[in-house]
CSV table of C-alpha atoms in Angstrom, one decimal:
chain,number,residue,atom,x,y,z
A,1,UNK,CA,12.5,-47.5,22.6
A,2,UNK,CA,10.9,-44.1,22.6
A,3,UNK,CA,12.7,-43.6,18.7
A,4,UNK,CA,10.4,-46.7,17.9
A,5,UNK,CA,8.0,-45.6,19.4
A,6,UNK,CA,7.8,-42.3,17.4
A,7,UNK,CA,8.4,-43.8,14.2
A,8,UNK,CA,4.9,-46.3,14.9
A,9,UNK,CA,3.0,-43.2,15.4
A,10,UNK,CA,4.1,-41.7,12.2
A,11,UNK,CA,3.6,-44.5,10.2
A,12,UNK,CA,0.3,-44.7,12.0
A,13,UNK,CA,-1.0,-41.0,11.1
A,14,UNK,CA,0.5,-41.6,6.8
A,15,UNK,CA,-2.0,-44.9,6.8
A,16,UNK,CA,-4.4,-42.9,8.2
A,17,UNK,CA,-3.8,-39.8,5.5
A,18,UNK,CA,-3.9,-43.0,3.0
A,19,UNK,CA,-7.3,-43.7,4.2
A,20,UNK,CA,-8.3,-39.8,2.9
A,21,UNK,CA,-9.6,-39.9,6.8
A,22,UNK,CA,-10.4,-36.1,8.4
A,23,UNK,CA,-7.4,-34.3,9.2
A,24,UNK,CA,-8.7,-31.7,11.1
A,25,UNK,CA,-12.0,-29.8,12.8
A,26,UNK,CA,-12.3,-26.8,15.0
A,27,UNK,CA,-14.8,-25.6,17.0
A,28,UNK,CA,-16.6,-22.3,14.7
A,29,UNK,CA,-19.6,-21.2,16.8
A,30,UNK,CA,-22.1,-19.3,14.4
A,31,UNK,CA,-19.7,-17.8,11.4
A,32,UNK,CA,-21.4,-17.2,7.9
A,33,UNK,CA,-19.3,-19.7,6.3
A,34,UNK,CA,-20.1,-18.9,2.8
A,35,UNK,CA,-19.1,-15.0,2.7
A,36,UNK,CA,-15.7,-16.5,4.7
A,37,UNK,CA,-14.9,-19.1,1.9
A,38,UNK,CA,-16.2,-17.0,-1.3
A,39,UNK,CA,-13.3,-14.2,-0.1
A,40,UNK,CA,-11.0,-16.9,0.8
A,41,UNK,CA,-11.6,-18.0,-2.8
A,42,UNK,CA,-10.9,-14.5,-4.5
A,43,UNK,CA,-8.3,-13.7,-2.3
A,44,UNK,CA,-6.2,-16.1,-1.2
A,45,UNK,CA,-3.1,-14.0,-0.3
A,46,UNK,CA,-5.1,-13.0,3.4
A,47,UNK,CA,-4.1,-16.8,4.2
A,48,UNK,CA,-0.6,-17.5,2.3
A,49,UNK,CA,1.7,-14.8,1.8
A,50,UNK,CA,3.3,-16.7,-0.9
A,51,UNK,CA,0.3,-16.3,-2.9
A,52,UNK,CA,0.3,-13.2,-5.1
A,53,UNK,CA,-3.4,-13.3,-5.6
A,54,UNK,CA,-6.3,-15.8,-7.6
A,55,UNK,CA,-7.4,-15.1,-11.3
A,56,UNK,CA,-10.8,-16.5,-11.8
A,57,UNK,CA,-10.9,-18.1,-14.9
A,58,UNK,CA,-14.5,-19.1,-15.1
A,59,UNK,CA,-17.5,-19.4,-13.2
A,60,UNK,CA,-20.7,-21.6,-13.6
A,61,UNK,CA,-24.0,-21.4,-11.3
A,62,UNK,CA,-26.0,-25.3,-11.4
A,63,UNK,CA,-29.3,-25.4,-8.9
A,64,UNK,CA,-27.7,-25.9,-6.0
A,65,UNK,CA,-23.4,-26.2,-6.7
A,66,UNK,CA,-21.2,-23.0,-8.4
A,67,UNK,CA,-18.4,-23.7,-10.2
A,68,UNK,CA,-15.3,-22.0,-9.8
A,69,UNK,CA,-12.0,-22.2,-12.2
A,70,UNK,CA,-8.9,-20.4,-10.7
A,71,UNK,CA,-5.2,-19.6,-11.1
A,72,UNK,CA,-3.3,-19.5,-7.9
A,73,UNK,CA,-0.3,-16.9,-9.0
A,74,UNK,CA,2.9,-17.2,-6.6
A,75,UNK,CA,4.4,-14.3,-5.4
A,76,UNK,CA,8.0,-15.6,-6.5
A,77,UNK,CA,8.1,-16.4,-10.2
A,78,UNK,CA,10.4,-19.7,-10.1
A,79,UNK,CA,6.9,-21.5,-8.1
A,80,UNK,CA,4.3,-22.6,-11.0
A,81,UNK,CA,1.2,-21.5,-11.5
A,82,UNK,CA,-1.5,-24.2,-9.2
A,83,UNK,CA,-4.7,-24.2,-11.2
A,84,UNK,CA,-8.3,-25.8,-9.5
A,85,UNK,CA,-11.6,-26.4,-10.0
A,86,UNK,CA,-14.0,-25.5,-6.9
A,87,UNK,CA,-17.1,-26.8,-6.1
A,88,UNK,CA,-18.8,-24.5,-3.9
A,89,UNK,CA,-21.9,-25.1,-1.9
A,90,UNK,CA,-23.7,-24.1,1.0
A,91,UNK,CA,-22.0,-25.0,3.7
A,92,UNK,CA,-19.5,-27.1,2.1
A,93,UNK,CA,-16.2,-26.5,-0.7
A,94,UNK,CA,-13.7,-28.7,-2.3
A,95,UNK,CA,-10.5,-28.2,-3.9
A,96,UNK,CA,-9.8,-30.1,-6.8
A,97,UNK,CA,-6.1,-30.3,-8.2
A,98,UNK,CA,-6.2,-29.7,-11.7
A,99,UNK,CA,-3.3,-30.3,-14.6
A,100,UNK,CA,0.1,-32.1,-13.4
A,101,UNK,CA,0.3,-32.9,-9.7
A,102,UNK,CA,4.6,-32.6,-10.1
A,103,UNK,CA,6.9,-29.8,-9.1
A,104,UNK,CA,3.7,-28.1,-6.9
A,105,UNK,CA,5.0,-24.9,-4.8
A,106,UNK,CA,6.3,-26.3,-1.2
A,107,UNK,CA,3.3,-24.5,0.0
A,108,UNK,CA,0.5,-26.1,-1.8
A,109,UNK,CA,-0.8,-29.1,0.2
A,110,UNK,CA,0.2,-32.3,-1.2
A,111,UNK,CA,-3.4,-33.6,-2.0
A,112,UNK,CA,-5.0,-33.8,-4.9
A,113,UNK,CA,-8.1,-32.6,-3.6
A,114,UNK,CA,-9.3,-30.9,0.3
A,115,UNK,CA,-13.0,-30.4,1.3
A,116,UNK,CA,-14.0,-27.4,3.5
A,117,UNK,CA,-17.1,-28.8,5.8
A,118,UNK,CA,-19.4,-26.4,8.1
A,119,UNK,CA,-21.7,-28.7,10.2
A,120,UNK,CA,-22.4,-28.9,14.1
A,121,UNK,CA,-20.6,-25.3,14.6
A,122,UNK,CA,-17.8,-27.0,13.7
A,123,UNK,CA,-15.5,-26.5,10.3
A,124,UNK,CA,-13.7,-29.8,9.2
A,125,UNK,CA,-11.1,-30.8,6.8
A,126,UNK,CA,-11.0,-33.8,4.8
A,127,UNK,CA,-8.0,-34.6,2.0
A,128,UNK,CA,-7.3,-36.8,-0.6
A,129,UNK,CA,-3.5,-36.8,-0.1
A,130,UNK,CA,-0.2,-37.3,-2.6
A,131,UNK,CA,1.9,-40.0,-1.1
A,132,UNK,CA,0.0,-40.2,1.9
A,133,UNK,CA,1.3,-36.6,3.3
A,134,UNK,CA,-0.8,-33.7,3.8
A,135,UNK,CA,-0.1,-30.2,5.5
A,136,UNK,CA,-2.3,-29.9,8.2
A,137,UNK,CA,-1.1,-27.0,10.0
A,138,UNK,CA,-1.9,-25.4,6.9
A,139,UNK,CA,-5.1,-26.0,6.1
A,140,UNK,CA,-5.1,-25.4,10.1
A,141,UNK,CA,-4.2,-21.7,9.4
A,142,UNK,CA,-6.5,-21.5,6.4
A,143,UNK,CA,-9.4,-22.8,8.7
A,144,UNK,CA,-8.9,-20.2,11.7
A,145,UNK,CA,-9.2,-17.1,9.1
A,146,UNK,CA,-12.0,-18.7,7.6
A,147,UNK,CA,-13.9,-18.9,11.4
A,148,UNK,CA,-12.3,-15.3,12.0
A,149,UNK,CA,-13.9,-13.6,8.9
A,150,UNK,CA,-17.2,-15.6,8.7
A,151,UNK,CA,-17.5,-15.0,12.5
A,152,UNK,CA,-16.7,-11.5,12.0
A,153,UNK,CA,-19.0,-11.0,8.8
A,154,UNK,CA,-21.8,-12.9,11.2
A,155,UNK,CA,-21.5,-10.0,14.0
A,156,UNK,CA,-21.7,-7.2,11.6
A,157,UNK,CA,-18.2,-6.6,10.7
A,158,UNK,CA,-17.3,-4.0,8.3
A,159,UNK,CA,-14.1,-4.0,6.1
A,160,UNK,CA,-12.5,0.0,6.9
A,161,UNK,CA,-9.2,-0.7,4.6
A,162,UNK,CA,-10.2,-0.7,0.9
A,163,UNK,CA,-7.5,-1.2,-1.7
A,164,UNK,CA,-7.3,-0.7,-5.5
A,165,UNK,CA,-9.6,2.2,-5.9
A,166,UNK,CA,-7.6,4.1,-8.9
A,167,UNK,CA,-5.4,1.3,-10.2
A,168,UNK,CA,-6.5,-2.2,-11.7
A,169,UNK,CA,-5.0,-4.6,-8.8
A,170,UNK,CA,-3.5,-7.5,-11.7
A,171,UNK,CA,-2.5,-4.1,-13.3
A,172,UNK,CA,-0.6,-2.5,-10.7
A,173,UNK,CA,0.8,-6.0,-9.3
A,174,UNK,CA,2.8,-7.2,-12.7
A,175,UNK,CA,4.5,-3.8,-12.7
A,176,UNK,CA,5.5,-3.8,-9.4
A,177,UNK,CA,7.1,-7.6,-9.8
A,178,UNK,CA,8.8,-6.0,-12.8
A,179,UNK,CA,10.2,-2.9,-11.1
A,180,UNK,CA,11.0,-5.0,-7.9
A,181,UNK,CA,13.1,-7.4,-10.1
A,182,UNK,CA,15.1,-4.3,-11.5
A,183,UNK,CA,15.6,-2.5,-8.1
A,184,UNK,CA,15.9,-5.0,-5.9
A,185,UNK,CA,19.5,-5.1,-5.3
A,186,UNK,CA,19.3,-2.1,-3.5
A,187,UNK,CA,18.4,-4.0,-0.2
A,188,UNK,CA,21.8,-5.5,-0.3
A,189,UNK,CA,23.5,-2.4,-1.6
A,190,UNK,CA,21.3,0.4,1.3
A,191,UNK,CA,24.3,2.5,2.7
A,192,UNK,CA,22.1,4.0,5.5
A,193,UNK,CA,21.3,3.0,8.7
A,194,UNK,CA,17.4,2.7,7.9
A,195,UNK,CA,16.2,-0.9,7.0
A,196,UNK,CA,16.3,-1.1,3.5
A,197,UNK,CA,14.0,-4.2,3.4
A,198,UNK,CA,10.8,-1.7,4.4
A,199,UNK,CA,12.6,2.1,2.4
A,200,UNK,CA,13.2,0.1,-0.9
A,201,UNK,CA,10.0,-2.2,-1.3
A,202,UNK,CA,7.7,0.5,0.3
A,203,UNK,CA,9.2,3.4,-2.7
A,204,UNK,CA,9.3,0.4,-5.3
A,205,UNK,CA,5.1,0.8,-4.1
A,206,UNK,CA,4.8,3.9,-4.6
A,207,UNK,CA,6.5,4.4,-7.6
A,208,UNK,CA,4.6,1.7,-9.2
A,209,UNK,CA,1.8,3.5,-8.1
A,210,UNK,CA,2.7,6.7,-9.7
A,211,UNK,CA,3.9,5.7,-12.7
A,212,UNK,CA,0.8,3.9,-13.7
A,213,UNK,CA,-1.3,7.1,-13.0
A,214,UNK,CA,2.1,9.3,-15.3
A,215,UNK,CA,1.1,6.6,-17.9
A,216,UNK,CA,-2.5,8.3,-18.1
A,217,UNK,CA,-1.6,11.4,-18.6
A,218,UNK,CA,1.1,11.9,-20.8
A,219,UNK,CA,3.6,14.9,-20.1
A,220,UNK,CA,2.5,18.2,-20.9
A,221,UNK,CA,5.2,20.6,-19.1
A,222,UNK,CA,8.8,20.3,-18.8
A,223,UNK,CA,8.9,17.9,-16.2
A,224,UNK,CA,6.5,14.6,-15.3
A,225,UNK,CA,7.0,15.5,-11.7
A,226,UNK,CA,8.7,16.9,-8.9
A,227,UNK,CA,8.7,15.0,-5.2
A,228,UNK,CA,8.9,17.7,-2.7
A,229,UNK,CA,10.8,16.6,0.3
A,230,UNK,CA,12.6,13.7,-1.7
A,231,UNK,CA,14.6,12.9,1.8
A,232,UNK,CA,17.1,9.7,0.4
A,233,UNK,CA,16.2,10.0,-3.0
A,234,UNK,CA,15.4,6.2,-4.0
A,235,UNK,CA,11.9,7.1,-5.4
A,236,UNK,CA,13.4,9.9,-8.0
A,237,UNK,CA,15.9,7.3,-8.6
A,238,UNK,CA,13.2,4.7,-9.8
A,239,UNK,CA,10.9,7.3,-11.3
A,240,UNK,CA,14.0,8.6,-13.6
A,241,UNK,CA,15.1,4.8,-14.2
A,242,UNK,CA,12.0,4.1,-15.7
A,243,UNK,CA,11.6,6.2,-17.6
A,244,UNK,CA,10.1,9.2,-16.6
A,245,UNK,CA,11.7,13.0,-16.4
A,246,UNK,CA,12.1,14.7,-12.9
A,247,UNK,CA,13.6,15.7,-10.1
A,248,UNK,CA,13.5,15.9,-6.2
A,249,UNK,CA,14.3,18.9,-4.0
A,250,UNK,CA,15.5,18.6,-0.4
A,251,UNK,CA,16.4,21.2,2.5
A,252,UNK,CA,19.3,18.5,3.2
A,253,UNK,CA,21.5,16.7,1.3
A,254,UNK,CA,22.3,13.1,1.3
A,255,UNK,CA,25.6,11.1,0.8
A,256,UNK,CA,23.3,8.3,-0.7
A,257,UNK,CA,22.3,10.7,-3.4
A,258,UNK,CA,25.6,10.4,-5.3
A,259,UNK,CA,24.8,6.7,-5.9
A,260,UNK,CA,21.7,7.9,-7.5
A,261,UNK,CA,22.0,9.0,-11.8
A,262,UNK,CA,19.0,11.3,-11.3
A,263,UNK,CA,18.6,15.1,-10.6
A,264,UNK,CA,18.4,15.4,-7.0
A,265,UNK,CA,18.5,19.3,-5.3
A,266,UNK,CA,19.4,20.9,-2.2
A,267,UNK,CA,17.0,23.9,-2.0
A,268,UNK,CA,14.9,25.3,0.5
A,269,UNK,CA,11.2,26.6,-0.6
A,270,UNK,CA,9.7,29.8,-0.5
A,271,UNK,CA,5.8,28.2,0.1
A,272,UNK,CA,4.2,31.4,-0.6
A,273,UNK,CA,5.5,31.7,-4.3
A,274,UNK,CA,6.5,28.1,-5.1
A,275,UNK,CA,5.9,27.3,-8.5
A,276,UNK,CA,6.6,23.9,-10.2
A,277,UNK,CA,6.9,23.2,-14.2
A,278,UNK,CA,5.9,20.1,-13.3
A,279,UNK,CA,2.9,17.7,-14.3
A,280,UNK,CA,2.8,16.2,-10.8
A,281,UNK,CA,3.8,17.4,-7.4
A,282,UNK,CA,4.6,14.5,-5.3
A,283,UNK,CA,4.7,15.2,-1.2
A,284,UNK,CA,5.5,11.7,0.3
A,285,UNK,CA,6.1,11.9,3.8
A,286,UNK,CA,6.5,16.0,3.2
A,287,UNK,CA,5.9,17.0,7.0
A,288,UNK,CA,5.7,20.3,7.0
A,289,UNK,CA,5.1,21.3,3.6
A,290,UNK,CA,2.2,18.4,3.4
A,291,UNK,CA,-1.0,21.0,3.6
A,292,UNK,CA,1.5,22.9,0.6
A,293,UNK,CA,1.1,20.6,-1.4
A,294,UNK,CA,-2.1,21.4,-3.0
A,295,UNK,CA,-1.4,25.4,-3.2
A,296,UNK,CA,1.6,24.4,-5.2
A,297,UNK,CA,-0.6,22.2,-7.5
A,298,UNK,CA,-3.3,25.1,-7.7
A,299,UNK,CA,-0.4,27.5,-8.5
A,300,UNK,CA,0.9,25.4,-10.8
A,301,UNK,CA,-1.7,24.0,-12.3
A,302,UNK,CA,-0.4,20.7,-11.7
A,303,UNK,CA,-2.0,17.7,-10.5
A,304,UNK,CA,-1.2,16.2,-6.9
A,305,UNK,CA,-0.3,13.4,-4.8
A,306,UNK,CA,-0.1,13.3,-1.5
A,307,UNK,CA,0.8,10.7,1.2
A,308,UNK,CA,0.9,11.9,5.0
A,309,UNK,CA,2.5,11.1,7.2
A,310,UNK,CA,4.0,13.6,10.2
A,311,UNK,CA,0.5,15.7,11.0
A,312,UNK,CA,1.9,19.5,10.8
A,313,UNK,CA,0.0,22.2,9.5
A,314,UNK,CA,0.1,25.1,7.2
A,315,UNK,CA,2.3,27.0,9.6
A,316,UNK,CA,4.5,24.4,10.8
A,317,UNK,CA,2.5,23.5,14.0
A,318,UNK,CA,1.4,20.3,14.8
A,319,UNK,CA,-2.1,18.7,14.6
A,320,UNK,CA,-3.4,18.7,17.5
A,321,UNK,CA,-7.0,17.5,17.2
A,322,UNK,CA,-8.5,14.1,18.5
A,323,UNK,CA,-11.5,12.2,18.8
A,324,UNK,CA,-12.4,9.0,20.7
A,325,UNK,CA,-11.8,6.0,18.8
A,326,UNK,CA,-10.0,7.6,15.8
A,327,UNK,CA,-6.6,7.7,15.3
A,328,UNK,CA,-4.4,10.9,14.7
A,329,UNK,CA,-3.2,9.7,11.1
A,330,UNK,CA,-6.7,9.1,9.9
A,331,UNK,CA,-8.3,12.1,11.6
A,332,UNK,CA,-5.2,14.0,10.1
A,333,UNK,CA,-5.8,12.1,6.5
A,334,UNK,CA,-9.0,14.1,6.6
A,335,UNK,CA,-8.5,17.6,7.3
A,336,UNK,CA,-5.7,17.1,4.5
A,337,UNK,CA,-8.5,16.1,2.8
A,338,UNK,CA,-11.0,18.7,3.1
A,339,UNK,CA,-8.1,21.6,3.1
A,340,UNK,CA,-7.8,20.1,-0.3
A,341,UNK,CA,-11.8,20.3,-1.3
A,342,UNK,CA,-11.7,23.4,0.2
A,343,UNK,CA,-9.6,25.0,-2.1
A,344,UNK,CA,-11.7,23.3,-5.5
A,345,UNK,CA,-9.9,20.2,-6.1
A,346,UNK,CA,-11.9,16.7,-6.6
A,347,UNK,CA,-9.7,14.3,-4.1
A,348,UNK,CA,-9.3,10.2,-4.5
A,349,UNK,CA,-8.3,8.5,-1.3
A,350,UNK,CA,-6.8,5.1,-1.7
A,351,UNK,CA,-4.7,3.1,0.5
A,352,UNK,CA,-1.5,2.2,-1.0
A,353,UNK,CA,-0.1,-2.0,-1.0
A,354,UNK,CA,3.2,-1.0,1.2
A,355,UNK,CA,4.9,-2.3,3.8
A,356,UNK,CA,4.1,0.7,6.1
A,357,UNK,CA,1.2,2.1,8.5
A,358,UNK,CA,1.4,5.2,6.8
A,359,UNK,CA,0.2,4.4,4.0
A,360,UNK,CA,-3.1,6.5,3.0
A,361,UNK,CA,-2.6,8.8,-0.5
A,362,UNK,CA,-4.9,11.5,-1.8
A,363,UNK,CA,-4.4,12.3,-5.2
A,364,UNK,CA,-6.1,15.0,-7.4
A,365,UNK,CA,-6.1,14.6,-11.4
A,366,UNK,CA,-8.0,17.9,-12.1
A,367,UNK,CA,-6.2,21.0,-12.7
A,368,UNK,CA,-7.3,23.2,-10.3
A,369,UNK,CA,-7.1,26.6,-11.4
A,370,UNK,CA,-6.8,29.8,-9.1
A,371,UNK,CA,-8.6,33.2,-10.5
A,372,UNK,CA,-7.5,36.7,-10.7
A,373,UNK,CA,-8.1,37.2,-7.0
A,374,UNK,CA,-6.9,34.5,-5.6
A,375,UNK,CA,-3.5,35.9,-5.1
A,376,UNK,CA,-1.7,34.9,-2.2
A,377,UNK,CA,-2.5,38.1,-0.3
A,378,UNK,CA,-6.4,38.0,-0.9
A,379,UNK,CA,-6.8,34.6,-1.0
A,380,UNK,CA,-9.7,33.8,1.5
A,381,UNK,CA,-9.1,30.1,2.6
A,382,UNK,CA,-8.2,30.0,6.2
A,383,UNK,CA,-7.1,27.1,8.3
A,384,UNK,CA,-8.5,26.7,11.8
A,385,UNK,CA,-6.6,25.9,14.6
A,386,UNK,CA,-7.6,25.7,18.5
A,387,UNK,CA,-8.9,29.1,18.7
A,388,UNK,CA,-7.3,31.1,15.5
A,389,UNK,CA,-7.0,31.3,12.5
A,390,UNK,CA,-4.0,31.1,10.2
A,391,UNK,CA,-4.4,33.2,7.1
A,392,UNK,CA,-2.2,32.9,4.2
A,393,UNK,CA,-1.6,36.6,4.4
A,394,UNK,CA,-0.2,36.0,7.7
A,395,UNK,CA,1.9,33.5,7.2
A,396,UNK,CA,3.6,35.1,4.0
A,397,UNK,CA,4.1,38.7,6.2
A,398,UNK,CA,6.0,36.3,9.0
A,399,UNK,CA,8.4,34.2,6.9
A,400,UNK,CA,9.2,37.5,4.2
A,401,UNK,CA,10.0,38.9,7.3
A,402,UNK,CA,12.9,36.7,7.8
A,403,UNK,CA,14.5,36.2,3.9
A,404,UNK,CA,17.4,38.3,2.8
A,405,UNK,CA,16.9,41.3,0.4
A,406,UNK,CA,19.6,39.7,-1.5
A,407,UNK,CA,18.1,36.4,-1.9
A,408,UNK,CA,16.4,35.4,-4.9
A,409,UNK,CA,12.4,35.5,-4.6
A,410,UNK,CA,12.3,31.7,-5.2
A,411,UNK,CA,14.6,30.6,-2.7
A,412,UNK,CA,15.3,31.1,1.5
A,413,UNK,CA,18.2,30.4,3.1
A,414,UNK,CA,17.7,28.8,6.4
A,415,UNK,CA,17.7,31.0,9.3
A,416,UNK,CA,18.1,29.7,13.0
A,417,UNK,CA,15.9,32.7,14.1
A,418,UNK,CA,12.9,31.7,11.7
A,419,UNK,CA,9.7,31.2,13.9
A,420,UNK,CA,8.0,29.4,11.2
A,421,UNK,CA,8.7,25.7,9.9
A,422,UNK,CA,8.1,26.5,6.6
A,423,UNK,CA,11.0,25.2,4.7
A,424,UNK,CA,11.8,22.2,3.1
A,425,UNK,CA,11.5,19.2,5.4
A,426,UNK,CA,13.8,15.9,5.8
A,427,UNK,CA,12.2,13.2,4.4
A,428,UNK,CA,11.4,11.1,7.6
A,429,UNK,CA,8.8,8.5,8.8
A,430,UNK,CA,7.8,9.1,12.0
């Protein structure tokens, strides 16, 4: 009885879908519908995450409708492309199915068209379905952001997180589809503990990342680059894969590195006379040699880029500053940033597309140069902490103090005494 029962009220609810009846409203309140649909429109990855991104292919303005032509690109290559033509007004949208309405993604509504409707305080969807079926607990989904942002927009909302600020993002998202496809495999193949599924994708990122910037400046010293702190490796690995010449140094070695065919080292840093013949110093996730970074690049005259992430400071101390209603990685993100200014360089903040929290990265494509006294000893730039201050002279008297008279000026072997956490750090993410 009851199985009858249910199979009556579904037949019920597909005569009704037949009917092209409303298949769902929600209560909105006051939401600026318009801003809410016109970035649901170019961005429709914040609602689907199968959804790479839109590609606008046209757009025409009539007294009182716009026109909109767009691609919908699926993350995963075996979907087809959905293409639609919007008519956007006011307080109203539909979604018109355009081309063959066979083989659609599993999930693309099966409608041919859906109507976004702002009336009353109140957002309602109406379809015109395919075979009398249509997904309403997506367009349920789609409906809630839409309330969320427009609401938010409506109350002053501000957007803090701003991608894409150095790369194209249809640029930097077909690379990283390619690389993915060729480095994949490594999620199934990850000897260490870590979870592969956020280390690989999130240095597949960043190596996109990088190598679109190495493609605008072609190589001019021996090396494209040299990731300080390289920790596993992976991100040499794809950077010499693709291409590019390099290498990574370490103050630890790692078993996984001998499934790696790229030149990975085992050295410890001297900070106060590093020198790198290397286009690029990377320092991703460099801990302690982080606020380095730069001096290398000035040293070297290289360019720079750097992604946080443990908050130590020139000396190996941690950051210790705060302020209400700012987090420690941003606040940190900044005095990075200014150290840098500080010492001549033009910085570009952007936040990188990884799966991490960490995931802010300064970079510097000038070539910073440091005069004839600006030597290590005389140099003036000091870094303030609590209630001193850190000179560079002082640093360099505490850690020579500690290296071997046999060692070579370039290189320190680790000493358990050493007051200072200068050296090469392990390539962790807090």
């Amino acid at each position: 009885m009851e199985e009858r029962v249910q199979k009556s009220r579904m037949k019920e609810r597909v005569q009704k879908s037949r009917m092209g009846e409303r298949v769902l409203c929600l209560d909105a309140g006051e939401i600026d519908f318009q801003f809410a649909v016109e970035l649901n429109i170019t961005n429709p990855e914040i609602t689907s995450q199968q959804i790479l991104r839109a590609e606008i292919v046209s757009r025409t303005q009539t007294d009182n409708k716009t026109l909109i032509q767009r691609k919908l690109v699926p993350r995963e290559k075996r979907h087809r492309i959905v293409e639609q033509l919007i008519h956007l007004q006011e307080n109203q949208v539909v979604f018109e199915l355009l081309g063959d309405t066979q083989d659609l993604p599993w999930f693309y509504p099966l409608v041919r068209s859906y109507t976004y409707t702002y009336d009353n305080a109140r957002v309602t969807v109406d379809v015109d379905p395919l075979e009398g079926y249509a997904h309403t607990k997506v367009f349920e989904l789609v409906v809630k952001k839409i309330i969320k942002i427009g609401r938010g927009h409506k109350n002053g909302y501000q957007k803090r997180v701003h991608h894409d600020l150095v790369h194209d993002k249809i640029e930097f998202q077909n690379l990283y589809e390619e690389i993915k496809t060729r480095h994949k495999h490594w999620v199934e193949q990850w000897p260490e503990a870590t979870d592969p599924q956020k280390f690989v994708f999130e240095d597949i990122g960043i190596a996109t990342y990088l190598i679109l910037l190495f493609k605008k400046y072609p190589r001019q010293k021996t090396f494209d680059f040299v990731d300080i702190g390289c920790g596993n490796g992976f991100l040499t690995h794809i950077l010499t894969q693709e291409g590019f010449k390099g290498y990574g140094l370490d103050l630890a070695e790692r078993k996984i590195w001998d499934m790696f065919a790229c030149d990975l080292r085992k050295e410890t840093i001297q900070p106060q006379i590093y020198q790198a013949d290397a286009d690029w110093i990377i320092g991703n996730h460099a801990d302690e040699l982080t606020m380095w970074i730069p001096i290398f690049a000035q040293r070297s005259q290289s360019r720079f880029v750097i992604i946080p992430c443990c908050p130590f400071l020139l000396d190996g101390t941690k950051f210790g500053k705060t302020q209400r209603g700012v987090g420690r990685y941003a606040l940190y993100t900044q005095h990075v940033k200014s150290f840098c200014q500080e010492l001549g360089f033009t910085v570009k903040e952007d936040t990188l597309r990884i799966p991490s929290t960490k995931n802010k990265c300064l970079l510097s494509t000038d070539i910073c140069a440091v005069s004839a006294s600006d030597d290590f000893r005389d140099c003036s730039v000091r870094l303030r902490r609590s209630d001193r201050e850190l000179t560079f002279e002082r640093l360099e008297k505490q850690s020579l103090k500690h290296a071997k008279p046999s060692t070579p000026p370039s290189i320190l072997e680790q000493s358990e005494d050493q007051p200072l956490n200068t050296l090469m750090p392990d390539h962790t993410d807090e």
